[in-house]
Amino acid sequence: MEPQKGEAGEVIVQGARVHNLKNIDVTIPRNKLTVITGLSGSGKSSLAFDTIYTEGQRRYIETFSAYARQFMGNMERPDVDKITGLSPVISIEQKSTNRNPRSTVGTITEIYDFLRLLYARASIAYSYNTGEEMVRYTEEQIVRLIENDFLNKKTAILSPIVRGRKGHYRELFEQLQRKGFLYVRINGEITEIRPGMKLDRYKIHHIELLIDKLPVSNEDSKRLASSVATAMNHGKGTIMVLDMESQSIRYYSRNLMCPTTGISYDEPAPHSFSFNSPRGACPRCNGLGTVAEADIKRVIPDPKLSIKKGGIQPLGPYKSSLIFWQLDAIAQKYGFDLNDPIESIPEDALNVILYGSEEQFTLKHQSLGVKSNYFLSFEGIISYIQNIHNEDLNGHGPKWAQQFIQYAVCPVCHGTRLKDEVKWFRVDGKDITQLSRMDIETLTQWFDKLEDRLNNRQKAIATELLKEIRERLTFLMDVGLGYLSLGRGAASLSGGESQRIRLATQIGSKLVNVLYILDEPSIGLHQRDNIRLIDSLRQLRDSGNSVIVVEHDEEMILSADHVVDMGPKAGRHGGQIVATGTPKEIAKSNSLTACYISHKKRIPIPKSRRERNGKSLVLIGAKGNNLKDITVE
């Protein structure tokens, strides 16, 4: 593919003296793939990042008003005489800078945003009670269905207003009576509303408002339609129709509803599938997928020690303080001594010490000869640690608490981060959490020809969304990240993985006339994936951008349009341009890089390997990230 014709010219650097650069001049062609290579410490990053990128950022910040710059801070001008032909610069460095526990591969690449939109608009909802497909109707459809289902039968039209909740509901009954309603159905029994009527507040109740009793016929549709409209209004879009003879019930709703049990879902929206929104996040872990729990083995590392000798690690040895006075009171209550080994303390007493109790303990204290009695409950050591840790919504508590905390997969959402209800919205039989857990290679195959497996309504909605999703998945495959999943946490990624994800995101952004600077993107890649990475960089170039890569990889150097070789050595002996030109021109020079790419020099393979000492490091059952319960020596 021929590169698009961008703005003609070159990036010209004159008199660069940053770090160990020796007042160098260099010309880098625009809209080309340029590799800056050389020994480690020869000045590659000083030229690419600390000179070219820093100057680009400084010029960008200078476009802001003086008022805005005071909040951003002024960047110092790099030690360089002049840089001309500079485009807007984007740096993609090799480091994992995103430590937000809420960021994932899917959110960084925006693929998950498209998935949320796909599921909000094109998914099919199923009941979490029966597995049936959820249904919804208009009021006109509901009237016709009732006439069809209950023709010539005596019925009661009901509005569900309380579903499985405790309370006496006296105020509710008074409010309904003031509105002119006479009857309610309480736990299956139709009852007249009486003044002062209330229920057992400690029992669970189901309450429906009786709107009308009528025989269903085709001749009196107006009354039925009026009753349905009133019932819809009071039942928040859901009504119940009771067959007075058989006592069987049917549910109808303009919301998503289970036709058998009557449970309903809110109308799905993109934030319903977001673990960063209260609408979609698991209530137990708040969308993090993990929960922080105090580890009893860290709290009590040696159960043979007594409490007085520091057996409870967070407290340390006995001292005269309120918490130890409380422990004395608990010991007196349960008949043990603080000098006893912790392992011999009665189980019920140890549970109170660790997890607390609502029970009041008598605390006897004497100060200045005055004896006092206090009645206090005890929060519990583990409960206290978890409470102060969980005060931080991002999941990072105080350092003191952190040392006793271990992280476990959330027992409610099982690491999916989302409410259980969300998992009952399916596209082609898959919910959004299943897609998030697939590796990108498998996910790409699943999306292939997905339109053929969708119905006509879904196709009309999803075609453009699927195009965007496939395109971004392909970019991730092209940079060698097919083994990752969209649900992989950003904080667990290596620097190289983070860099290649940002590269794939930039390719997907389709910007033009931008100068991209990358830091050794080939590190850690298999040879097959390295070729695909080079193709991705060429694609970025062919979109009308300039690409500068700091790199040691031979294949990357030979694939470049232009090479800048730094040297001749490292540190104060480097910082100079020893060769520049096309890879063929570089190979003809006398630089150290040229000697290796022209195969004048080689790194010899040793004839024999060092003998083992008989010792080994063994990993058993490793399951982190994409490891499949492996054992390796």
XYZ file of C-alpha atoms in Angstrom:
633
model
C 0.000 0.000 0.000
C 1.344 3.411 -0.909
C 1.488 5.888 1.977
C -1.071 8.654 1.826
C 0.361 12.000 0.843
C 0.607 13.995 4.054
C 2.101 17.383 4.578
C 5.466 17.426 2.818
C 8.632 18.060 4.814
C 10.865 16.766 7.534
C 11.284 17.018 11.276
C 14.601 18.834 11.683
C 16.366 18.856 15.062
C 19.300 21.247 15.434
C 21.713 21.468 18.360
C 20.173 18.883 20.725
C 22.056 18.700 24.030
C 19.603 16.894 26.322
C 21.354 14.488 28.730
C 24.301 12.936 26.856
C 23.437 14.268 23.370
C 26.464 16.002 21.856
C 24.879 19.061 20.209
C 23.547 16.835 17.432
C 21.608 17.689 14.276
C 19.245 15.119 12.785
C 16.619 15.082 10.040
C 13.664 12.685 10.278
C 11.355 12.310 7.245
C 7.649 12.882 7.831
C 5.018 10.230 7.059
C 7.647 7.494 7.297
C 8.498 4.709 9.753
C 11.751 5.775 11.417
C 13.703 3.551 13.817
C 16.161 5.103 16.281
C 18.589 2.372 17.296
C 21.939 1.977 19.012
C 23.489 0.719 22.241
C 21.567 1.015 25.491
C 22.463 4.388 26.969
C 23.569 5.831 23.624
C 20.919 8.587 23.694
C 17.991 7.065 21.793
C 15.338 7.971 24.378
C 16.990 11.327 25.034
C 16.475 12.215 21.374
C 13.039 10.666 20.846
C 11.261 11.310 24.140
C 13.196 13.944 26.083
C 13.802 16.183 23.069
C 11.239 15.661 20.281
C 8.268 14.548 22.415
C 8.923 17.041 25.219
C 9.108 19.936 22.753
C 5.876 18.766 21.110
C 4.126 18.684 24.494
C 5.505 22.098 25.439
C 4.188 23.643 22.233
C 0.793 22.037 22.806
C 0.524 23.463 26.324
C 1.523 26.902 25.040
C -1.646 26.941 22.913
C -3.687 27.221 26.124
C -4.482 30.524 27.769
C -2.300 31.818 30.589
C -5.185 31.109 32.973
C -5.364 27.431 31.926
C -1.581 26.975 32.004
C -1.396 27.968 35.667
C -3.293 24.767 36.518
C -1.306 22.558 34.118
C 2.157 23.810 34.932
C 4.672 25.052 32.404
C 7.003 22.549 30.754
C 10.638 23.523 30.445
C 12.005 23.820 26.946
C 14.421 20.968 26.169
C 18.047 21.911 25.637
C 17.898 22.218 21.847
C 18.548 25.097 19.465
C 15.663 24.508 17.098
C 13.074 21.937 16.010
C 11.056 22.518 12.840
C 8.397 20.516 10.996
C 6.965 19.127 14.239
C 3.444 17.641 14.099
C 1.212 17.030 17.150
C 3.074 14.348 19.123
C 1.708 11.270 20.911
C 4.059 9.168 23.012
C 3.347 5.472 23.575
C 5.911 4.418 26.157
C 6.605 0.976 27.535
C 5.149 1.254 31.001
C 1.912 0.360 32.721
C 0.710 3.711 34.015
C -2.927 2.790 34.665
C -3.284 1.433 38.192
C -7.002 2.109 38.464
C -8.613 -1.187 39.589
C -11.673 -0.311 37.475
C -9.764 -0.143 34.176
C -9.689 -3.214 31.944
C -8.483 -4.050 28.449
C -12.069 -3.572 27.291
C -12.476 -0.095 28.782
C -9.061 1.145 27.602
C -9.699 0.074 24.007
C -13.370 1.210 24.180
C -14.472 -2.216 22.905
C -16.445 -2.736 26.101
C -18.321 0.534 25.456
C -19.493 -0.857 22.115
C -20.423 -4.156 23.774
C -22.539 -2.307 26.350
C -24.346 -0.490 23.567
C -24.855 -3.762 21.675
C -26.392 -5.471 24.712
C -28.531 -2.467 25.634
C -30.095 -2.324 22.170
C -29.933 -5.802 20.629
C -29.914 -8.384 23.440
C -32.755 -10.736 24.364
C -33.732 -10.814 28.063
C -34.513 -14.026 29.965
C -36.072 -14.587 33.386
C -33.596 -15.442 36.133
C -36.375 -17.498 37.803
C -37.566 -19.696 34.949
C -35.157 -19.046 32.066
C -38.079 -18.020 29.837
C -37.700 -15.199 27.350
C -38.984 -11.955 28.859
C -41.930 -10.277 27.131
C -43.416 -6.782 26.966
C -46.685 -5.452 25.551
C -48.472 -2.207 24.807
C -51.727 -1.507 26.665
C -53.719 -2.301 23.525
C -51.951 -5.656 23.189
C -52.583 -6.416 26.862
C -56.329 -5.769 26.470
C -56.462 -8.118 23.469
C -54.461 -10.800 25.305
C -56.751 -10.648 28.343
C -59.813 -10.946 26.102
C -58.237 -13.966 24.442
C -56.929 -15.645 27.630
C -59.929 -14.975 29.923
C -62.911 -14.801 27.548
C -66.221 -15.416 29.416
C -64.410 -15.762 32.753
C -64.803 -13.732 35.932
C -61.573 -11.876 36.636
C -59.977 -9.430 39.032
C -57.595 -6.770 37.685
C -54.791 -6.194 40.206
C -51.793 -3.853 40.525
C -48.756 -5.306 42.368
C -47.594 -2.626 44.834
C -45.569 -4.605 47.433
C -43.490 -7.622 46.448
C -41.880 -9.680 49.215
C -41.144 -6.949 51.760
C -41.615 -6.618 55.518
C -43.651 -3.850 57.152
C -47.026 -2.985 58.688
C -48.080 -0.728 55.736
C -50.668 1.210 57.726
C -49.781 4.460 55.925
C -50.086 2.717 52.538
C -53.584 1.444 53.319
C -54.663 4.887 54.557
C -53.330 6.483 51.366
C -55.174 3.975 49.141
C -58.391 4.486 51.104
C -58.150 8.256 50.646
C -57.852 7.686 46.878
C -61.135 5.761 46.911
C -59.894 2.177 46.673
C -61.807 -0.382 48.729
C -59.983 -3.709 48.427
C -56.462 -5.116 48.396
C -55.151 -8.643 47.950
C -52.775 -9.512 50.800
C -50.718 -12.706 50.548
C -53.320 -14.243 48.229
C -56.465 -13.125 50.098
C -58.721 -10.260 48.921
C -59.403 -8.022 51.936
C -61.425 -4.861 52.469
C -59.346 -1.843 53.489
C -60.378 -0.886 57.039
C -59.462 2.251 59.017
C -56.247 1.696 60.995
C -55.545 -1.625 59.248
C -51.951 -2.837 59.515
C -49.970 -6.043 59.039
C -47.343 -7.923 61.043
C -44.273 -5.769 60.465
C -41.826 -8.677 60.872
C -43.352 -10.906 58.188
C -42.837 -10.751 54.427
C -45.898 -9.604 52.505
C -47.206 -9.474 48.939
C -49.818 -6.769 48.388
C -51.842 -6.085 45.234
C -54.371 -3.309 44.757
C -57.760 -4.485 43.453
C -58.673 -2.218 40.530
C -61.776 -3.968 39.194
C -63.750 -7.208 39.132
C -65.353 -7.952 35.806
C -66.363 -10.746 33.450
C -64.284 -10.606 30.275
C -66.241 -10.316 27.040
C -65.729 -8.857 23.596
C -68.695 -6.540 24.153
C -67.227 -4.447 27.005
C -63.688 -3.645 25.900
C -63.893 -0.034 27.105
C -64.256 -0.996 30.773
C -61.436 -3.519 30.479
C -59.171 -0.977 28.747
C -59.915 1.626 31.443
C -59.166 -0.857 34.228
C -55.930 -1.943 32.539
C -54.787 1.698 32.190
C -55.506 2.386 35.895
C -53.775 -0.832 36.952
C -50.739 0.007 34.821
C -50.475 3.405 36.477
C -50.490 1.993 40.022
C -48.436 -1.107 39.193
C -45.608 0.804 37.504
C -46.299 -0.792 34.145
C -47.183 -4.292 35.392
C -50.617 -5.802 36.112
C -51.954 -9.135 37.355
C -55.158 -10.786 36.137
C -56.726 -13.265 38.577
C -59.139 -15.964 37.401
C -61.727 -15.861 40.197
C -62.692 -19.518 39.747
C -59.352 -21.287 39.362
C -57.375 -18.620 41.284
C -54.702 -18.808 38.568
C -52.785 -15.620 37.773
C -51.317 -14.178 34.587
C -48.916 -11.228 34.450
C -48.809 -8.554 31.757
C -46.390 -5.649 31.515
C -45.162 -2.910 29.235
C -41.733 -3.522 30.837
C -39.576 -6.612 30.318
C -41.412 -9.268 32.317
C -41.359 -12.998 33.004
C -44.694 -14.344 31.739
C -44.827 -16.987 34.500
C -43.593 -15.299 37.687
C -44.188 -11.647 36.805
C -40.699 -10.457 37.742
C -39.637 -7.521 35.606
C -36.393 -5.822 34.588
C -35.730 -2.156 34.058
C -35.350 -1.077 30.452
C -31.717 -1.923 29.582
C -29.379 0.985 28.930
C -25.611 1.058 28.286
C -24.881 1.899 31.933
C -26.906 -1.186 32.991
C -23.924 -3.223 31.723
C -21.238 -0.974 33.234
C -19.402 -2.074 36.372
C -18.503 1.590 36.897
C -22.177 2.529 37.315
C -24.448 1.747 40.297
C -27.012 0.510 37.749
C -24.769 -2.356 36.663
C -22.119 -2.883 39.350
C -22.237 -5.871 41.690
C -23.454 -4.539 45.067
C -21.021 -6.744 47.020
C -17.737 -5.682 45.386
C -18.930 -2.362 43.870
C -17.796 -3.441 40.419
C -14.214 -4.395 41.323
C -14.646 -8.163 40.930
C -12.685 -8.806 44.120
C -13.388 -8.291 47.799
C -10.921 -7.419 50.516
C -11.029 -9.713 53.513
C -8.900 -9.748 56.636
C -6.760 -12.891 56.674
C -7.040 -14.627 60.035
C -3.578 -16.165 59.535
C -2.095 -12.679 59.310
C -4.117 -11.426 62.272
C -3.125 -14.452 64.394
C 0.134 -15.771 62.883
C 0.936 -17.994 65.898
C -2.105 -19.328 67.808
C 0.195 -20.820 70.456
C 0.890 -17.306 71.782
C -1.412 -15.637 74.291
C -3.186 -12.326 73.719
C -1.011 -10.702 76.397
C 2.165 -11.807 74.618
C 1.076 -10.288 71.304
C -0.713 -13.240 69.724
C -3.093 -10.848 67.943
C -0.715 -9.146 65.503
C -2.654 -5.864 64.997
C -2.712 -5.244 68.777
C 0.768 -6.342 69.809
C 1.694 -7.162 73.437
C -0.595 -6.169 76.313
C -0.722 -2.509 77.281
C -3.064 -0.445 79.392
C -5.577 0.740 76.803
C -9.310 0.614 76.155
C -9.200 -2.310 73.725
C -7.313 -4.550 76.171
C -9.729 -3.560 78.946
C -12.521 -4.686 76.627
C -10.713 -7.978 75.994
C -10.404 -8.440 79.779
C -14.169 -8.002 80.064
C -14.761 -10.587 77.295
C -12.361 -13.007 79.034
C -14.254 -12.684 82.322
C -17.567 -13.218 80.523
C -16.433 -16.392 78.712
C -14.184 -17.836 81.429
C -10.658 -17.659 80.032
C -7.514 -15.650 80.738
C -5.564 -13.345 78.414
C -2.452 -15.382 79.327
C -3.996 -18.515 77.800
C -2.766 -19.568 74.329
C -5.153 -18.281 71.683
C -5.712 -21.831 70.393
C -7.258 -22.777 73.767
C -9.738 -19.861 73.885
C -13.374 -21.075 73.488
C -14.600 -20.789 69.897
C -17.570 -18.546 70.734
C -15.291 -16.174 72.659
C -12.745 -16.050 69.823
C -15.546 -15.258 67.354
C -16.536 -12.274 69.510
C -12.905 -11.090 69.656
C -12.454 -11.367 65.889
C -15.888 -10.491 64.505
C -17.559 -8.546 67.329
C -20.926 -8.814 69.036
C -23.980 -6.673 69.805
C -23.789 -7.991 73.365
C -22.915 -5.434 76.064
C -19.845 -6.225 78.199
C -19.226 -4.746 81.638
C -15.984 -2.797 81.666
C -14.635 -2.133 85.167
C -12.093 0.664 85.447
C -10.434 2.500 88.297
C -8.858 5.949 87.928
C -7.517 8.099 90.798
C -9.170 5.742 93.251
C -12.592 6.084 91.629
C -14.169 2.850 90.353
C -16.417 3.038 87.305
C -18.470 0.525 85.338
C -19.083 0.919 81.592
C -21.288 -1.161 79.308
C -19.800 -1.460 75.821
C -20.251 -3.673 72.777
C -17.177 -4.915 70.884
C -16.684 -4.344 67.138
C -14.208 -7.177 66.616
C -10.596 -7.018 65.383
C -11.258 -8.407 61.894
C -14.460 -6.389 61.502
C -12.585 -3.205 62.425
C -9.773 -3.900 59.935
C -12.237 -4.590 57.113
C -14.356 -1.528 57.921
C -11.486 0.967 57.819
C -10.107 -0.695 54.691
C -13.454 -0.533 52.898
C -13.926 3.165 53.656
C -11.866 3.791 50.514
C -14.254 3.194 47.579
C -11.365 2.389 45.204
C -10.405 -0.613 47.315
C -7.166 0.730 48.813
C -7.263 1.136 52.576
C -4.721 2.578 55.023
C -1.298 0.919 54.978
C -1.812 -0.377 58.511
C -4.929 -2.288 57.435
C -3.434 -3.420 54.105
C -0.929 -5.724 55.802
C -3.753 -7.882 57.175
C -5.869 -7.902 54.005
C -6.061 -10.508 51.268
C -8.075 -10.198 48.063
C -10.474 -12.894 46.946
C -12.837 -13.281 44.002
C -16.203 -11.737 44.859
C -18.504 -14.560 46.079
C -21.596 -12.839 44.617
C -20.571 -11.937 41.045
C -17.686 -14.485 40.872
C -15.335 -11.867 39.434
C -17.626 -10.647 36.636
C -18.109 -7.248 38.394
C -21.782 -7.025 37.330
C -25.189 -7.584 38.928
C -26.650 -11.040 38.409
C -29.653 -9.627 36.520
C -27.356 -8.293 33.780
C -26.194 -11.818 32.949
C -29.680 -12.735 31.728
C -29.433 -10.445 28.710
C -28.059 -12.539 25.840
C -26.825 -12.084 22.282
C -26.614 -15.375 20.378
C -26.892 -17.178 23.722
C -23.949 -15.352 25.332
C -24.096 -12.749 28.094
C -21.670 -9.828 28.250
C -19.582 -11.382 31.058
C -18.936 -14.494 28.950
C -17.603 -12.318 26.134
C -15.396 -10.390 28.580
C -13.787 -13.621 29.753
C -13.021 -15.003 26.276
C -9.503 -14.447 24.979
C -9.460 -11.940 22.140
C -8.614 -14.578 19.528
C -11.680 -16.667 20.491
C -13.821 -13.538 20.750
C -12.791 -12.457 17.253
C -13.883 -15.838 15.898
C -17.224 -15.585 17.777
C -17.976 -12.192 16.230
C -17.156 -13.521 12.753
C -20.429 -13.759 10.792
C -22.454 -13.019 13.944
C -25.040 -11.238 11.764
C -25.984 -14.613 10.266
C -27.054 -15.762 13.739
C -29.138 -12.673 14.607
C -32.787 -11.945 13.888
C -33.834 -9.107 11.582
C -34.403 -6.601 14.410
C -30.980 -7.331 15.892
C -29.288 -7.063 12.491
C -30.760 -3.614 11.869
C -29.443 -2.400 15.214
C -26.103 -4.197 15.404
C -24.502 -3.956 11.950
C -22.508 -0.752 12.535
C -21.660 -1.709 16.133
C -20.280 -5.070 15.030
C -18.134 -3.368 12.403
C -16.499 -1.165 15.071
C -16.011 -4.083 17.477
C -14.441 -6.341 14.829
C -12.110 -3.598 13.674
C -10.776 -2.983 17.191
C -10.415 -6.696 17.928
C -8.414 -7.063 14.709
C -6.075 -4.260 15.812
C -5.429 -6.079 19.107
C -4.746 -9.310 17.220
C -2.354 -7.470 14.911
C -0.214 -6.250 17.819
C 0.043 -9.754 19.299
C -2.481 -9.502 22.132
C -4.855 -12.283 21.103
C -4.239 -14.124 24.388
C -5.657 -11.319 26.568
C -9.330 -10.985 27.514
C -11.394 -7.794 27.610
C -11.960 -8.317 31.329
C -8.220 -8.399 32.142
C -7.410 -5.669 34.679
C -5.166 -2.878 33.401
C -3.064 -2.988 36.565
C -2.015 -6.596 35.798
C -0.626 -5.803 32.335
C 3.086 -5.644 31.597
C 4.625 -2.470 30.210
C 4.859 -3.990 26.730
C 1.233 -5.118 26.790
C 0.054 -1.680 27.903
C 2.059 -0.052 25.121
C 0.637 -2.326 22.439
C -2.914 -1.780 23.697
C -2.411 1.975 23.405
C -0.955 1.416 19.930
C -4.044 -0.568 18.885
C -6.255 2.185 20.322
C -4.397 4.837 18.322
C -4.756 2.826 15.115
C -8.476 2.620 15.830
C -8.722 6.380 16.409
C -7.813 6.994 12.718
C -6.000 10.263 13.396
C -3.826 11.718 10.616
C -0.829 14.076 10.490
C 0.303 12.941 13.958
C 3.846 12.080 15.066
C 3.835 8.852 17.110
C 6.840 7.897 19.255
C 7.069 4.323 20.596
C 9.489 2.712 23.027
C 10.622 -0.816 22.042
C 7.155 -2.223 21.224
C 8.577 -5.597 20.115
C 9.794 -6.624 23.584
C 8.267 -9.938 24.688
C 6.698 -10.731 21.316
C 6.882 -14.044 19.479
C 8.418 -13.759 16.007
C 5.004 -14.301 14.376
C 3.485 -11.463 16.393
C 6.481 -9.232 15.695
C 5.676 -9.349 11.963
C 2.078 -8.373 12.704
C 3.293 -5.519 14.920
C 5.412 -4.160 12.076
C 2.377 -4.348 9.785
C 0.401 -2.334 12.369
C 3.078 0.364 12.474
C 3.040 0.515 8.692
C -0.741 0.853 8.814
C -0.342 3.793 11.197
C 2.168 5.324 8.776
C -0.011 4.674 5.734
C -2.867 6.548 7.400
C -0.836 9.736 6.959
C 1.215 9.750 10.180
C 4.901 9.848 11.081
C 6.123 7.002 13.308
C 9.344 7.032 15.340
C 10.281 3.784 17.104
C 13.103 3.384 19.620
C 14.091 -0.216 18.960
C 16.854 -2.871 19.052
C 15.006 -5.583 17.103
C 16.753 -6.493 13.834
C 13.550 -7.186 11.914
C 12.079 -3.846 12.983
C 15.253 -2.032 11.884
C 15.244 -3.737 8.487
C 11.530 -2.906 8.011
C 12.007 0.826 8.616
C 11.884 3.502 5.935
C 14.599 5.444 7.739
C 17.091 4.541 10.480
C 18.971 6.786 12.923
C 21.868 4.917 14.572
C 23.109 6.389 17.883
C 26.495 5.771 19.466
C 29.282 5.086 19.237
C 29.054 3.798 22.830
C 26.917 4.403 25.911
C 26.713 7.208 28.461
C 29.208 10.026 28.048
C 30.800 8.079 25.196
C 27.524 8.110 23.240
C 25.066 10.832 22.273
C 26.165 11.106 18.641
C 24.652 10.178 15.274
C 26.941 7.469 13.878
C 24.823 6.614 10.819
C 21.550 7.625 9.221
C 19.638 6.545 6.121
C 17.704 3.561 4.808
C 18.438 0.095 6.286
C 20.558 -0.746 3.226
C 22.578 2.444 3.658
C 23.028 1.755 7.385
C 24.289 -1.776 6.645
C 27.135 -0.283 4.576
C 28.370 1.944 7.428
C 30.934 1.045 10.075
C 28.636 1.389 13.111
C 28.208 -1.442 15.609
C 24.563 -1.867 14.558
C 25.639 -2.138 10.903
C 28.124 -4.894 11.753
C 25.339 -7.049 13.193
C 22.563 -6.415 10.654
C 25.052 -7.075 7.825
C 26.194 -10.221 9.727
C 29.813 -9.093 9.854
C 29.521 -9.815 13.576
C 27.440 -12.445 15.344
C 26.658 -13.434 18.898
C 28.048 -16.990 19.106
C 25.900 -19.778 20.513
C 27.863 -21.494 23.314
C 28.897 -25.069 22.554
C 27.911 -26.211 26.027
C 25.526 -24.934 28.655
C 26.253 -24.421 32.335
C 25.500 -27.520 34.406
C 22.545 -27.435 36.781
C 23.146 -27.465 40.527
C 20.243 -29.817 41.247
C 18.047 -27.121 42.762
C 14.898 -25.775 41.131
C 12.000 -23.387 41.578
C 8.634 -25.153 41.303
C 5.276 -23.491 40.654
C 2.246 -25.678 41.407
C -1.257 -24.884 40.173
C -0.582 -21.370 38.860
C -3.886 -19.806 37.782
C -3.184 -16.060 37.607
C -4.597 -14.117 34.644
C -4.536 -16.423 31.588
C -2.564 -19.295 33.208
C -4.531 -22.556 33.101
C -3.673 -24.197 36.457
C -0.132 -25.049 35.324
C 2.667 -26.765 37.223
C 6.197 -25.994 36.084
C 9.718 -26.644 37.373
